[in-house]
CSV table of N, CA and C in Angstrom, one decimal:
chain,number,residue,atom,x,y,z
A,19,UNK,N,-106.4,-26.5,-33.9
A,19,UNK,CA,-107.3,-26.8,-32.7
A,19,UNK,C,-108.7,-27.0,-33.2
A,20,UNK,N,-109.6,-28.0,-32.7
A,20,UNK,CA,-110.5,-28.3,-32.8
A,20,UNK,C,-111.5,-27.5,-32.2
A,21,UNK,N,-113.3,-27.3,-32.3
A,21,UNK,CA,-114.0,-26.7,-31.9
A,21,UNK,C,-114.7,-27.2,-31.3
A,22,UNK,N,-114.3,-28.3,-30.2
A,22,UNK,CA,-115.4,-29.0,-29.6
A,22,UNK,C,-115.3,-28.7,-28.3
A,23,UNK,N,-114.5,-27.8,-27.5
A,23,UNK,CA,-114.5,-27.4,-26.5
A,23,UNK,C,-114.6,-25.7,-26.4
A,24,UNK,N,-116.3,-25.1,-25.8
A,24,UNK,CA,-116.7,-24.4,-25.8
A,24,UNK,C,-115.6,-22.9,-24.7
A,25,UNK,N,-115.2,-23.5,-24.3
A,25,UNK,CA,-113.8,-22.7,-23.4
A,25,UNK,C,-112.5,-22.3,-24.4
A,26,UNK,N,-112.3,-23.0,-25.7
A,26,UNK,CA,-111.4,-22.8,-26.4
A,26,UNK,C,-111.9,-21.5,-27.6
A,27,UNK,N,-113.2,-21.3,-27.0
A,27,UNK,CA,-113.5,-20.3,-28.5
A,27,UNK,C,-114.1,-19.2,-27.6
A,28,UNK,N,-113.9,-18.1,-28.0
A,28,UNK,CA,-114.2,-16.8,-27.9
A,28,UNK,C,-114.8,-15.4,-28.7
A,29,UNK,N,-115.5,-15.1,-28.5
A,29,UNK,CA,-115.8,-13.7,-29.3
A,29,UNK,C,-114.2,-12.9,-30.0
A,30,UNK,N,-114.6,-12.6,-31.6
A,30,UNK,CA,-113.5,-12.1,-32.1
A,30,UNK,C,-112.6,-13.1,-32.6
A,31,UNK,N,-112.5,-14.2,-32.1
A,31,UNK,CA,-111.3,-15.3,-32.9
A,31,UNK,C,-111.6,-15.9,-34.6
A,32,UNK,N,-111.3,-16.3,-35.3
A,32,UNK,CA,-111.1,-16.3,-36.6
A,32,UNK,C,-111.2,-17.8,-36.6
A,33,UNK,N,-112.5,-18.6,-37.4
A,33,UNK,CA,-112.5,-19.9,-37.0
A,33,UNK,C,-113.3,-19.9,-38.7
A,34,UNK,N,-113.3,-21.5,-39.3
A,34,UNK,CA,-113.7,-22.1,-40.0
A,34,UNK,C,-115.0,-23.2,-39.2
A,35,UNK,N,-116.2,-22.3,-40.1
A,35,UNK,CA,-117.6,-23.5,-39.3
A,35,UNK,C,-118.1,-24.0,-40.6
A,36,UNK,N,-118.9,-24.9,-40.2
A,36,UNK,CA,-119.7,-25.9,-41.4
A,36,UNK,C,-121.2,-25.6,-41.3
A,37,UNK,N,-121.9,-24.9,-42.0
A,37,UNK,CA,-122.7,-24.0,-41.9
A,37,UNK,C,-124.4,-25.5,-42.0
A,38,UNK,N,-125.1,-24.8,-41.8
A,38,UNK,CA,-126.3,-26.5,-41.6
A,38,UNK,C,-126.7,-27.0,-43.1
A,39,UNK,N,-126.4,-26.1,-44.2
A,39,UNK,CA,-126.6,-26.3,-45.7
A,39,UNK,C,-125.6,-27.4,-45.7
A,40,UNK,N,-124.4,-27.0,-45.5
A,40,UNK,CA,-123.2,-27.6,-46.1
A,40,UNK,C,-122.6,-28.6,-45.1
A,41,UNK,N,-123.2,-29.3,-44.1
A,41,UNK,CA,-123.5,-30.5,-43.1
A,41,UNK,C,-122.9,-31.8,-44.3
A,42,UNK,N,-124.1,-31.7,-45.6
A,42,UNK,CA,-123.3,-33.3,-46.3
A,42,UNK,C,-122.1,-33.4,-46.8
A,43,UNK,N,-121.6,-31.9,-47.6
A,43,UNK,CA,-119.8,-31.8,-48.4
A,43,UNK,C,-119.1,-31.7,-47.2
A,44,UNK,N,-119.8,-30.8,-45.9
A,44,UNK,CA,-118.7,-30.5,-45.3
A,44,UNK,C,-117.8,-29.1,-45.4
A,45,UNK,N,-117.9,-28.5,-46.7
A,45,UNK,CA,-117.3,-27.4,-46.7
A,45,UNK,C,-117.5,-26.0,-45.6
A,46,UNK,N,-116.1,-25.6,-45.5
A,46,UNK,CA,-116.2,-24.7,-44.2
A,46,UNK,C,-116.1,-23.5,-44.8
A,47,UNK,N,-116.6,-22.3,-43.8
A,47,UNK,CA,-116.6,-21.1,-44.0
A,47,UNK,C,-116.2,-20.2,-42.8
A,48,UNK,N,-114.8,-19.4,-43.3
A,48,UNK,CA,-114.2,-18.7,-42.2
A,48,UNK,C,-115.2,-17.6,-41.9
A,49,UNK,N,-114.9,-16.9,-40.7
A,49,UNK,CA,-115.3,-15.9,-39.8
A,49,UNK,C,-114.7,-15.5,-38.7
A,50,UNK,N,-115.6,-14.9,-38.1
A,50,UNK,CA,-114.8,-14.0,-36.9
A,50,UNK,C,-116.4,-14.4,-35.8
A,51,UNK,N,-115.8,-15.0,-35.0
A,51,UNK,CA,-117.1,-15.4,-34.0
A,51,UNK,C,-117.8,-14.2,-33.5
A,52,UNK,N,-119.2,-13.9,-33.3
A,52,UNK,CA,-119.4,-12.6,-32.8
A,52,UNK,C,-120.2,-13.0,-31.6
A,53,UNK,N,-120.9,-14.4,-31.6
A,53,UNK,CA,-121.5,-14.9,-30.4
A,53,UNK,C,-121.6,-16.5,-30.3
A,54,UNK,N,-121.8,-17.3,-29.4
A,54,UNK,CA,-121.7,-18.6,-28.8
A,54,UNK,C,-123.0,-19.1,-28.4
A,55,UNK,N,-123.1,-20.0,-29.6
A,55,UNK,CA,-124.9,-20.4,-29.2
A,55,UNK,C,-125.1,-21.6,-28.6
A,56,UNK,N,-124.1,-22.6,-28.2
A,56,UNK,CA,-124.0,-24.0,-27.6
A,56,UNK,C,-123.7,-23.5,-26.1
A,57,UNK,N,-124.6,-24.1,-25.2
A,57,UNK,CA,-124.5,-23.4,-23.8
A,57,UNK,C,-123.7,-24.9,-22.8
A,58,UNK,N,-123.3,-25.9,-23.8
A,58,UNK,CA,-123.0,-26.9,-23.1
A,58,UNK,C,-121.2,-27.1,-23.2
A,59,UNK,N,-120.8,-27.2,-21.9
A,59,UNK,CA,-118.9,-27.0,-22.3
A,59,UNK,C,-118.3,-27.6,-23.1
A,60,UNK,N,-119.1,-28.7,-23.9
A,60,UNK,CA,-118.8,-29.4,-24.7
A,60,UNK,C,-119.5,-30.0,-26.0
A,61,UNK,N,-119.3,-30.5,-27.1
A,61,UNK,CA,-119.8,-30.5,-28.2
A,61,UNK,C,-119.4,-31.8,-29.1
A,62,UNK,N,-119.8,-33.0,-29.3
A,62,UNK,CA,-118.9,-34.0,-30.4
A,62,UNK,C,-118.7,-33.5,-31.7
A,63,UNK,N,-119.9,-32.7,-32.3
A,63,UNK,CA,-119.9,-32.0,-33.8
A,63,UNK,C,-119.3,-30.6,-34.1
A,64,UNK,N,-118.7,-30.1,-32.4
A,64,UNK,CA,-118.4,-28.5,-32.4
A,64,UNK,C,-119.3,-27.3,-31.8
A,65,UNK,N,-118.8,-26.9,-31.4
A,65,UNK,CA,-119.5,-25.5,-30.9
A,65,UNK,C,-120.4,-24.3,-31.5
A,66,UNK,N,-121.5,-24.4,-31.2
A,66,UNK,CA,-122.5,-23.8,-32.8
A,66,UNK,C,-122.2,-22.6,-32.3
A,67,UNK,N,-121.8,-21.5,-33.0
A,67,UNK,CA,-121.6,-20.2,-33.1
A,67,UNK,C,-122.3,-19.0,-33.8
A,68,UNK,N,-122.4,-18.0,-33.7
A,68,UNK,CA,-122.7,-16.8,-34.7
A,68,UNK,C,-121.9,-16.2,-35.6
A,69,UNK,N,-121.2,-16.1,-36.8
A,69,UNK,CA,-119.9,-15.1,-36.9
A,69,UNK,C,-120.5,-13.6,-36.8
A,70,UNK,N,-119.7,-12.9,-36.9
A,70,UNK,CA,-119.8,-11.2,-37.1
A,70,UNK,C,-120.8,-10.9,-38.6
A,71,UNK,N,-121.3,-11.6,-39.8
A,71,UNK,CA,-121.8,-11.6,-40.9
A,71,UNK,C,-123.5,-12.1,-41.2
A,72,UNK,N,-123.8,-13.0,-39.0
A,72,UNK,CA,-124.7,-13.4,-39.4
A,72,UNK,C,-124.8,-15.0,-39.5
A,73,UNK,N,-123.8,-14.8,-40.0
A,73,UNK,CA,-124.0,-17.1,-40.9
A,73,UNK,C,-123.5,-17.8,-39.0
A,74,UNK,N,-124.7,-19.1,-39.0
A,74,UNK,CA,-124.7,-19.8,-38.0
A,74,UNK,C,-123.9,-21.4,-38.5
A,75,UNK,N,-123.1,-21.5,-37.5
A,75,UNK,CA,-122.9,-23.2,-38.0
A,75,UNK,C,-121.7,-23.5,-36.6
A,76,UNK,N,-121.2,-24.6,-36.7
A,76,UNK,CA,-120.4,-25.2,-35.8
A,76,UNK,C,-118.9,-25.4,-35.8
A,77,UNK,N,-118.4,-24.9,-35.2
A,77,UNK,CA,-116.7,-24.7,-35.1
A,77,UNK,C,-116.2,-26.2,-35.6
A,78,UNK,N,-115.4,-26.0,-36.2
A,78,UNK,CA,-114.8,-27.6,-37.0
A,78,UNK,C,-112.8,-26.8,-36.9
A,79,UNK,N,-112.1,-25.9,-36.7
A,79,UNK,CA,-111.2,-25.2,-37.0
A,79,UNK,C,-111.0,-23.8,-36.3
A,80,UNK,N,-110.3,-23.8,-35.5
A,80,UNK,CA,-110.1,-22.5,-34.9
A,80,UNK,C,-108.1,-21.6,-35.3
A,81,UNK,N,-108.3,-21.0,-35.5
A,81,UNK,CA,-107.3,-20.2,-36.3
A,81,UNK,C,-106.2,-19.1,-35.3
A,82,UNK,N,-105.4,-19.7,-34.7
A,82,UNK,CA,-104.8,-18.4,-33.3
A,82,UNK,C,-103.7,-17.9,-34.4
């Protein structure tokens, strides 16, 4: 599942985001969402999140 629908992610789910450094490789970094920082129900680049660690970046992969 993709992270472009702000209804599909929730606090506590296990998601791979692309953090704003790593925008040009693209490489992702798993976490555990701890908050939801895109207030719009929708996203073309993904849902910009908080994980539980701190690190900010955009849902690209969500993990059920």
């Amino acid at each position: 599942m993709d992270g472009t629908r702000r209804k599909d992610i929730k606090p506590g789910l296990t998601v791979e985001i692309v953090l704003k450094a790593d925008q040009r490789t693209g490489k992702q970094t798993r976490g555990v969402v701890k908050d939801i920082l895109t207030s719009s129900p929708n996203h073309p680049h993904g849902i910009k999140v908080r994980l539980e660690n701190g690190q900010v970046g955009r849902v690209k992969v969500i993990h059920t």
